Coordinates of C-alpha atoms and ligand atoms in Angstrom, one line a residue:
M1 CA -41.6 7.6 43.1
N2 CA -38.5 9.8 42.6
Q3 CA -38.8 11.1 46.1
A4 CA -42.3 12.4 45.7
W5 CA -43.6 11.4 49.2
K6 CA -40.7 13.3 50.7
N7 CA -40.6 11.9 54.1
S8 CA -41.4 8.6 56.1
S9 CA -44.8 9.9 57.5
T10 CA -46.4 10.6 53.9
A11 CA -44.8 7.4 52.4
L12 CA -46.4 5.1 54.8
V13 CA -49.8 6.8 54.4
A14 CA -49.3 6.1 50.6
I15 CA -47.9 2.6 50.8
Q16 CA -50.8 1.5 53.2
S17 CA -53.2 2.7 50.4
L18 CA -51.2 0.5 47.7
K19 CA -50.7 -2.7 49.8
D20 CA -53.4 -4.5 48.0
L21 CA -52.2 -3.7 44.4
D22 CA -49.4 -6.6 44.2
I23 CA -46.6 -3.9 43.6
N24 CA -43.4 -5.6 43.0
W25 CA -41.5 -2.7 44.7
I26 CA -41.3 1.0 45.3
E27 CA -38.6 3.3 44.0
Q28 CA -37.3 6.2 46.2
P29 CA -40.4 7.2 48.2
V30 CA -38.4 9.6 50.3
I31 CA -35.9 12.5 49.6
A32 CA -32.5 11.3 48.7
D33 CA -30.4 12.0 51.2
D34 CA -32.8 10.6 54.0
I35 CA -31.4 7.1 54.2
D36 CA -32.8 6.7 57.7
A37 CA -36.4 7.3 56.4
M38 CA -35.8 4.3 53.9
A39 CA -34.7 2.1 56.6
Y40 CA -37.7 2.9 58.7
I41 CA -39.9 2.5 56.0
K42 CA -38.3 -1.0 55.2
T43 CA -39.3 -1.8 58.7
K44 CA -42.9 -1.1 58.3
T45 CA -43.9 -2.7 54.9
D46 CA -43.3 -5.9 52.9
I47 CA -43.3 -4.3 49.6
P48 CA -39.6 -4.0 48.6
L49 CA -37.9 -0.7 48.6
M50 CA -35.4 0.7 45.7
M51 CA -33.1 3.2 46.4
D52 CA -32.3 5.3 43.4
E53 CA -31.5 9.0 43.9
G54 CA -29.9 8.3 47.3
L55 CA -27.5 6.2 45.8
K56 CA -24.5 8.2 44.5
G57 CA -21.6 6.1 45.1
A58 CA -19.8 3.8 47.6
R59 CA -20.4 6.0 50.6
E60 CA -23.9 5.7 50.4
M61 CA -24.0 2.1 49.4
R62 CA -22.2 1.4 52.6
E63 CA -24.9 3.2 54.3
I64 CA -27.7 1.5 52.6
I65 CA -26.1 -2.0 53.4
H66 CA -25.2 -0.9 57.2
K67 CA -28.7 0.4 57.9
R68 CA -30.8 -2.3 55.6
A69 CA -32.4 0.7 54.0
A70 CA -33.2 -0.9 50.7
D71 CA -34.1 -3.9 48.9
K72 CA -33.1 -2.9 45.7
V73 CA -30.9 -0.2 44.2
N74 CA -30.6 1.6 41.0
I75 CA -27.2 1.9 39.8
K76 CA -26.4 4.9 37.3
L77 CA -23.1 5.4 35.7
M78 CA -23.5 9.1 35.3
K79 CA -24.1 9.6 39.1
C80 CA -21.5 7.1 40.3
G81 CA -18.7 7.9 37.8
G82 CA -18.8 5.4 35.2
I83 CA -18.2 1.8 34.5
Y84 CA -15.8 0.7 37.1
P85 CA -17.6 2.5 40.2
A86 CA -20.9 1.2 38.7
V87 CA -19.5 -2.5 38.6
K88 CA -18.1 -2.0 42.4
L89 CA -21.5 -0.9 43.3
A90 CA -23.1 -4.0 41.7
H91 CA -20.5 -6.0 43.6
Q92 CA -21.3 -4.4 46.9
A93 CA -25.1 -4.9 46.2
E94 CA -24.5 -8.5 45.4
M95 CA -22.5 -9.2 48.6
A96 CA -25.1 -7.7 50.6
G97 CA -28.0 -9.5 49.0
I98 CA -29.3 -6.3 47.5
E99 CA -30.9 -6.7 43.9
C100 CA -29.7 -4.0 41.5
Q101 CA -30.6 -2.7 38.2
I102 CA -28.7 -0.3 35.7
G103 CA -30.6 2.7 35.2
S104 CA -30.0 5.8 33.1
M105 CA -30.4 9.7 33.2
V106 CA -31.4 9.7 29.7
E107 CA -28.0 10.1 28.5
S108 CA -26.8 9.5 24.8
S109 CA -26.4 6.2 23.0
V110 CA -22.9 6.1 23.8
G111 CA -23.6 6.5 27.8
S112 CA -26.3 4.1 27.3
A113 CA -24.0 1.6 25.9
A114 CA -21.7 1.8 28.9
G115 CA -24.7 1.1 31.1
Y116 CA -25.7 -2.1 28.8
H117 CA -22.3 -3.3 29.2
V118 CA -22.2 -3.0 33.0
A119 CA -25.6 -4.9 33.2
F120 CA -24.3 -7.7 30.7
Ligands
LIG201 MG1 -35.8 7.7 40.4

């Protein structure tokens, strides 16, 4: 959703309307900095939630884990600082039982190659 539903109220109304569509997960339904809203929504739906824009680095990952705010995270090298920080985020996620994917911000082929290497 790329933050399109803004807050937990509008997100929950939208999620309720989608509940019969066998959705695999919902990505970042609320504004990036509202990790509390993600945690709240997660208590109200069985559809897995993915944090994307709200994950910038290790500080946010610690908060996501502590608050159980996401089932999945999207790690972007251009946001977290490169290969090494991305690997650390992936390790944090794995230790907390959170699935992760390596995303991109439509960077160059060189930037994408770095992401591929982290993923592999
Ligand atoms: Mg996004």
